[in-house]
XYZ file of C-alpha atoms in Angstrom:
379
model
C 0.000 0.000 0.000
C 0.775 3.636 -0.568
C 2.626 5.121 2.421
C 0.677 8.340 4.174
C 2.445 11.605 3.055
C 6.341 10.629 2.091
C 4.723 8.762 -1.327
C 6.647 5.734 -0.004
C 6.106 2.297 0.812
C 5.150 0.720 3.824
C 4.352 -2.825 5.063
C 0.922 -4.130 6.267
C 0.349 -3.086 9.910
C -1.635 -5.302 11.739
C -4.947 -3.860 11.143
C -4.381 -4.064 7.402
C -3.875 -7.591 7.837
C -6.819 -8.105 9.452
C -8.826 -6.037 7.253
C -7.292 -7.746 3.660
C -7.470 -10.921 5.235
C -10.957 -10.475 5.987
C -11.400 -9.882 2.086
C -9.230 -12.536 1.077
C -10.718 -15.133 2.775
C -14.569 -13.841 1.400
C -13.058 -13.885 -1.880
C -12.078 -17.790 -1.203
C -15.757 -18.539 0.100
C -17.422 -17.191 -2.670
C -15.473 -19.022 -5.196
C -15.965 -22.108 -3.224
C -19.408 -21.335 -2.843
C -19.896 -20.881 -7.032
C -17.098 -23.273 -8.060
C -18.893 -25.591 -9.675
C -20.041 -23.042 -12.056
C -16.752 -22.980 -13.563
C -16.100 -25.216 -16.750
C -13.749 -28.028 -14.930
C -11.203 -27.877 -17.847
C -9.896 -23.968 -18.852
C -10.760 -22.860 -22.103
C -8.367 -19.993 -23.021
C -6.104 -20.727 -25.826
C -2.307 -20.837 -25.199
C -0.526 -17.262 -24.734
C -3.582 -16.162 -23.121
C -2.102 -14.243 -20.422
C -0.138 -12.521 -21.678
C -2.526 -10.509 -24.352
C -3.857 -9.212 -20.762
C -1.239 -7.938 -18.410
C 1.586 -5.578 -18.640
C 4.572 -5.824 -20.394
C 6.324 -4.790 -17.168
C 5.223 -4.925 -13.650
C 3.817 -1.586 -12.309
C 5.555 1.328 -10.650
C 2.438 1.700 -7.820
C 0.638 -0.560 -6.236
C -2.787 -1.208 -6.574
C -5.387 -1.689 -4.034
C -6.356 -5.685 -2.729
C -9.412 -5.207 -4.478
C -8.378 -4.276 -7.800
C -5.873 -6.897 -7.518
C -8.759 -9.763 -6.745
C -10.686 -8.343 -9.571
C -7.835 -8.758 -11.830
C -7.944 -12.554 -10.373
C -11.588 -12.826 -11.040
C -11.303 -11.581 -14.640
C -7.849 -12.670 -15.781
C -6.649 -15.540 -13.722
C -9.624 -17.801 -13.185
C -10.760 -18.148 -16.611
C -7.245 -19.833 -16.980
C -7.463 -22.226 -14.165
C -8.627 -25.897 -14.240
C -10.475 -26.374 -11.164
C -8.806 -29.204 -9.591
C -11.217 -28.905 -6.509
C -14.458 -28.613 -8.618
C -16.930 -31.528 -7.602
C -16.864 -32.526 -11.538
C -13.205 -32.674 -11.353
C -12.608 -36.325 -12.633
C -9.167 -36.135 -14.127
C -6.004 -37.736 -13.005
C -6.306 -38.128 -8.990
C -7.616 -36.250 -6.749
C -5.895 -33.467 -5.470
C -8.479 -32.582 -2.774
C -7.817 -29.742 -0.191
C -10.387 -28.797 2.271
C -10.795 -25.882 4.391
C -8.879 -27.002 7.621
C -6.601 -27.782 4.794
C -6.286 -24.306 3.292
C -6.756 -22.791 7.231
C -3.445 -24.993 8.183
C -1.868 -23.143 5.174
C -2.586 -19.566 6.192
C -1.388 -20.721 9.332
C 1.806 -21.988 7.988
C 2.644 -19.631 5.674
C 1.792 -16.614 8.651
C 4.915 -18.298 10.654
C 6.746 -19.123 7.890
C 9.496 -21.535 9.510
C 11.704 -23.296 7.163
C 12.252 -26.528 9.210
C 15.379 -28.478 7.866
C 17.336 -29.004 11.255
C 15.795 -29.395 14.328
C 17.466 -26.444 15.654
C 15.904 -23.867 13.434
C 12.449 -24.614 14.491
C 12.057 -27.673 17.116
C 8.201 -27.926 16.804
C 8.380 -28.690 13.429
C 10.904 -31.641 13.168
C 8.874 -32.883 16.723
C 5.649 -32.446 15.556
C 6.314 -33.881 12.243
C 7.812 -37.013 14.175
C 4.414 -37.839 15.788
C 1.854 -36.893 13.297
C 4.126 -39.271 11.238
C 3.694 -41.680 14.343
C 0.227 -41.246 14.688
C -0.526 -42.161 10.853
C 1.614 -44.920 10.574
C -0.336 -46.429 13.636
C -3.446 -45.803 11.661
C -2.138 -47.535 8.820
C -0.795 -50.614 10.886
C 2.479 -49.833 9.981
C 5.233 -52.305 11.780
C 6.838 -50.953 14.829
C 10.262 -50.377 12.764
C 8.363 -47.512 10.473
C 8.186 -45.387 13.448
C 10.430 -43.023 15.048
C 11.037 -44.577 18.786
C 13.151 -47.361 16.489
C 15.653 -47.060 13.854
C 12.946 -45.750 10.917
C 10.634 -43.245 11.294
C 8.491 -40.811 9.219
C 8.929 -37.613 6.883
C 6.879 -35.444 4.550
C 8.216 -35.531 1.054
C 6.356 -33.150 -1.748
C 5.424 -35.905 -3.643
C 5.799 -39.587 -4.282
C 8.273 -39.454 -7.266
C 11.204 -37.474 -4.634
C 10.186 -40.166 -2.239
C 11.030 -43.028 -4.659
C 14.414 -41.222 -5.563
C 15.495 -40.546 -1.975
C 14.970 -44.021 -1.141
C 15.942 -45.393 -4.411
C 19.367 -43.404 -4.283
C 19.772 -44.700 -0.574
C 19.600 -48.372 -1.787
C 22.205 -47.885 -4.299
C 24.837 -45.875 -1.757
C 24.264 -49.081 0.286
C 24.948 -51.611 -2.356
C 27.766 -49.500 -3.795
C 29.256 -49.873 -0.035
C 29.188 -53.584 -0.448
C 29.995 -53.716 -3.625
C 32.408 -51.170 -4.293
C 31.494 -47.966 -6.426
C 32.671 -48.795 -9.908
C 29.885 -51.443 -10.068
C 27.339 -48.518 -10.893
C 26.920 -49.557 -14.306
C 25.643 -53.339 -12.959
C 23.159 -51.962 -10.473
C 19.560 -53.472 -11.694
C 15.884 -51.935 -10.570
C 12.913 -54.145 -10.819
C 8.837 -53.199 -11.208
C 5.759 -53.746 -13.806
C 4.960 -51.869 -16.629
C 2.227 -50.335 -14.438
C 4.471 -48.705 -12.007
C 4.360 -44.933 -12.187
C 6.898 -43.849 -14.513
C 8.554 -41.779 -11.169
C 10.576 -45.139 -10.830
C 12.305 -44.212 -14.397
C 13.016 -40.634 -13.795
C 14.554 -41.662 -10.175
C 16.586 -44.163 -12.230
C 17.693 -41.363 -14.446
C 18.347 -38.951 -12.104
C 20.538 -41.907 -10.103
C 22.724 -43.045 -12.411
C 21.014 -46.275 -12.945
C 21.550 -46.869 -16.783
C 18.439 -47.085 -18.426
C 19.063 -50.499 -19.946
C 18.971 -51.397 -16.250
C 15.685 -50.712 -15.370
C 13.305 -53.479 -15.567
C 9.185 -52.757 -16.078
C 8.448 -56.473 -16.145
C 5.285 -56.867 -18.177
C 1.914 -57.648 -16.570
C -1.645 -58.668 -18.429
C -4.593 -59.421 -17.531
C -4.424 -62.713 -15.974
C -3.087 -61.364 -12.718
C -5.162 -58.190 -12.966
C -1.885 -56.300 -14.201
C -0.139 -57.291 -10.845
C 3.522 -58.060 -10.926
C 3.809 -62.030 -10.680
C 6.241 -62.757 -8.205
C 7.530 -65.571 -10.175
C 8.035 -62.886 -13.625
C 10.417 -60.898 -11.068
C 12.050 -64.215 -9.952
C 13.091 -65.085 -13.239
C 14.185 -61.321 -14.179
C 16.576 -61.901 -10.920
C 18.258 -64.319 -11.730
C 18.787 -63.881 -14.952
C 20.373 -60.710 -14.182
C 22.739 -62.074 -11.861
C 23.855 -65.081 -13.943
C 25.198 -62.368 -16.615
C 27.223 -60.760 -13.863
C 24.690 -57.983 -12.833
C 23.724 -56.536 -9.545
C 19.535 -56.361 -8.193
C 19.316 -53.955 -5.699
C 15.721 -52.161 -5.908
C 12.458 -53.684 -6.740
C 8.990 -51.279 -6.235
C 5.999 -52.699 -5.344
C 2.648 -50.580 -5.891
C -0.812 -50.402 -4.074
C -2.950 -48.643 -6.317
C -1.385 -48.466 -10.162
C -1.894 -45.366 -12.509
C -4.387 -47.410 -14.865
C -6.090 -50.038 -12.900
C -5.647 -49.509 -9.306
C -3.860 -52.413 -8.943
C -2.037 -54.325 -5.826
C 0.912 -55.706 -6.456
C 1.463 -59.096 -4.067
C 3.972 -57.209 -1.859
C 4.482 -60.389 0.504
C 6.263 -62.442 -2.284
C 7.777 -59.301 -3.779
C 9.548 -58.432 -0.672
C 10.682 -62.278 0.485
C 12.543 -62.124 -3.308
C 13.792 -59.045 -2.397
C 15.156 -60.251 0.830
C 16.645 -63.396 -0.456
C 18.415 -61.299 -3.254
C 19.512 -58.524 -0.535
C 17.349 -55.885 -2.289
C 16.095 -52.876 -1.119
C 12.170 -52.872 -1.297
C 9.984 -49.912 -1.626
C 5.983 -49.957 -1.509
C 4.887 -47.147 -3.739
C 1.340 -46.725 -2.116
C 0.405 -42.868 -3.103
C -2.375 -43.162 -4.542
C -4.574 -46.373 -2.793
C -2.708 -46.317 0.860
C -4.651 -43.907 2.246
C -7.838 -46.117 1.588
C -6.124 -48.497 4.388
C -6.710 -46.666 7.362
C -10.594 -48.394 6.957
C -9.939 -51.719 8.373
C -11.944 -53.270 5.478
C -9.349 -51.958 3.074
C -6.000 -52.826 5.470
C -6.296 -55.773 3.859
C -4.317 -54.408 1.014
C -0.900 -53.519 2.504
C -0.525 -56.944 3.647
C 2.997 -57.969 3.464
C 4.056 -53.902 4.223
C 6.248 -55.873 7.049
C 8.646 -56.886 4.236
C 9.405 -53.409 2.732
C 12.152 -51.059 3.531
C 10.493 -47.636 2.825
C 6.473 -47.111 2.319
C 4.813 -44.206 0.850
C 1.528 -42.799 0.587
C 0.133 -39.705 -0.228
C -1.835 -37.740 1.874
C -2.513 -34.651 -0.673
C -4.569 -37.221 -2.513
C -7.802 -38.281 -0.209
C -6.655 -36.900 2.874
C -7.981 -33.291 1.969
C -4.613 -32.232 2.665
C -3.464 -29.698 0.511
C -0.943 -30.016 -2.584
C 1.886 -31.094 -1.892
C 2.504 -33.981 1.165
C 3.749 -37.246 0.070
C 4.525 -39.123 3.741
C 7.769 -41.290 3.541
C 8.213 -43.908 6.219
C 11.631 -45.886 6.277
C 12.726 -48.821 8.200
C 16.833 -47.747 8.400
C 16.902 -43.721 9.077
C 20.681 -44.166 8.776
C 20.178 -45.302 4.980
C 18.942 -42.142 4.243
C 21.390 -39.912 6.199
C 24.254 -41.480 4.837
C 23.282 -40.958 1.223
C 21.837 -37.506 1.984
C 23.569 -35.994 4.452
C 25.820 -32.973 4.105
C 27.428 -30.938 7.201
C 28.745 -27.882 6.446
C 29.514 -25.286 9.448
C 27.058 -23.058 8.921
C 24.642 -26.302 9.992
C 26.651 -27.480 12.858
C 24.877 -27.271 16.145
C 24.919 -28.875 19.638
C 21.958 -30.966 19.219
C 22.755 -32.455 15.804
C 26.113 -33.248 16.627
C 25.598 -34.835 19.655
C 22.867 -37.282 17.776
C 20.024 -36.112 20.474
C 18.266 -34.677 17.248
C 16.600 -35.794 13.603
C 17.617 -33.241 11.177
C 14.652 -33.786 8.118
C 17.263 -32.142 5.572
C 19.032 -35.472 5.645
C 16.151 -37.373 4.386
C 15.147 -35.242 1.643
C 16.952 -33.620 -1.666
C 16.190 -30.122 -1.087
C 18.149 -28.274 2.191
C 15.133 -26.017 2.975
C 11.688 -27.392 3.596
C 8.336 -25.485 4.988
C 6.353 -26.756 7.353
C 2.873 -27.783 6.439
C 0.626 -27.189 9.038
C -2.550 -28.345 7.211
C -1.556 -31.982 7.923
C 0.097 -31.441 11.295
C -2.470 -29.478 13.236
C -5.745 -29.316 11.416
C -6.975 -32.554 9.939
C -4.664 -35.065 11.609
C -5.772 -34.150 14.813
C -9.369 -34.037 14.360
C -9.322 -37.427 12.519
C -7.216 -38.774 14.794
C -9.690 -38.172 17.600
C -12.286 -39.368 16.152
C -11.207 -42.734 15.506
């Protein structure tokens, strides 16, 4: 806003806040209220935009009305309404409003929680919400955080299959030595979500190397255990090395289950590293009638589900539970001495930036403090 007098600029003062806040969040309402008015799919052409803004940004600032009618005109007619109730494409990306409420909350406090020193509530809180949903899922003991494994929020499933994936090869290279690289074999159907490819790319896993073992029909497009079996061995009797093999609950096409039981006894035997790719169906297995489905979880090294799917949790929080914390760290971990602190070095602490790619990470309060709790409660 336009500073009184000088001509300058000034930041919101409280009462500002409170008043533009006041509009922002009518704004939201009403288009919530008339979303389903909206044609689902956006039907500007490409290079819409740009025929109605600026060539350069403007010298004064304009008032939080003008700026939510420029939203209203210009911005909505080029949104696909991911939220609409006719919204049938892809998955579902549902928020909700303790979803969107956890958000404003968030971003208001704005921590950036990658060590546990620069904001302890959020690496703590994080820990048990990540507790508390694994027990809802019937996660094993060895998921959760008193143990050796624990949980951590991921923005979506494809970074959670790389950060595991590139923690199974660091720990094969270890036994293996690092020039075997070029050996280093991953293993899942041609239904897995292509995520599994770009982690292989990004890992240095050749692309030869990756195996999407083909499924039909008579299994319901399930990996046969027996299919991966013979993939194994193969590879090994021409002098290569298995080391990752991905399970899925819930395929891209089918919504399929993959028998993760006898996928993870292979991968055992074979001294594999298995991951349960479980964004989109997992969630469904917090009903007891549908638990059914992550039956042989116990086998798995790493699990991950989505919960910016059907947990009305707002884009983006993919939850990552591992069975070895270490395994992550020691791929992941850097130390610099900007980082160093008391806690962390003394090992009293988990610091999430060694369990993800990215150094920073914001905190997302909409699963933390809103929904989690009240579902929690009520079950």
């Amino acid at each position: 806003m336009d500073g009184e007098g000088g001509g300058g600029l000034k930041p919101m003062d409280s009462e500002q806040l409170r008043e533009y806040g006041h509009q922002m969040v009518d704004f939201i309402a009403d288009y919530y209220k008339n979303i389903e008015n909206y044609p689902v799919l956006s039907q500007v052409e490409p290079g819409y935009l740009r025929k109605l803004l600026p060539d350069a940004a403007p010298n004064r600032p304009e008032s939080l009305q003008n700026v939510l009618d420029d939203v209203q005109s210009k911005i909505l007619p080029g949104v696909t309404h991911w939220q609409s109730p006719n919204f049938y494409a892809y998955y579902p990306s549902n928020s909700s409003v303790a979803g969107f409420l956890g958000e404003m909350l968030s971003a208001a406090i704005n921590m950036v929680g990658f060590s546990w020193i620069t904001s302890p509530a959020a690496t703590e809180l994080e820990m048990i919400v990540l507790d508390w949903l694994g027990k809802l899922l019937k996660l094993p003991q060895e998921f959760l955080s008193p143990g050796h494994g624990g949980g951590v929020i991921q923005g979506t499933a494809s970074e959670a299959v790389l950060v595991v994936l590139l923690a199974a090869r660091d720990k094969t290279l270890r036994r293996v030595g690092k020039s075997a690289l070029g050996k280093l074999v991953v293993y899942g159907s041609d239904q897995t979500h292509s995520a599994l490819q770009k982690a292989c790319q990004i890992g240095g896993v050749h692309p030869e190397n990756c195996r999407l073992l083909k499924t039909d029909s008579s299994t319901n497009y399930a990996l046969p255990p027996e299919i991966v079996s013979e993939a194994i061995s193969h590879d090994i009797s021409i002098g290569l090395i298995p080391f990752f093999l991905c399970g899925t609950v819930g395929t891209t096409s089918s919504a399929t289950v993959d028998p993760l039981y006898s996928l993870g006894k292979i991968a055992k035997s074979n001294d594999m590293w298995f991951h349960v790719d479980a964004a989109y169906a997992g969630s469904a297995c917090i009903c007891p009638e549908y638990r059914k489905y992550l039956d042989g979880v116990e086998e798995a090294d790493s699990f991950n589900m989505n919960a910016h799917k059907w947990f009305l949790t707002n884009f983006d929080c993919s939850t990552l539970w591992v069975k070895d914390r270490n395994a992550l760290i020691q791929s992941l971990s850097t130390n610099p001495e900007f980082l160093k602190n008391k806690a962390s070095q003394a090992n009293l602490v988990v610091d999430y930036k060694d369990w993800q790619i990215p150094l920073g990470r914001r905190f997302r309060f909409s699963l933390h403090n809103l929904w989690l709790l009240q579902i929690y409660n009520a079950l």
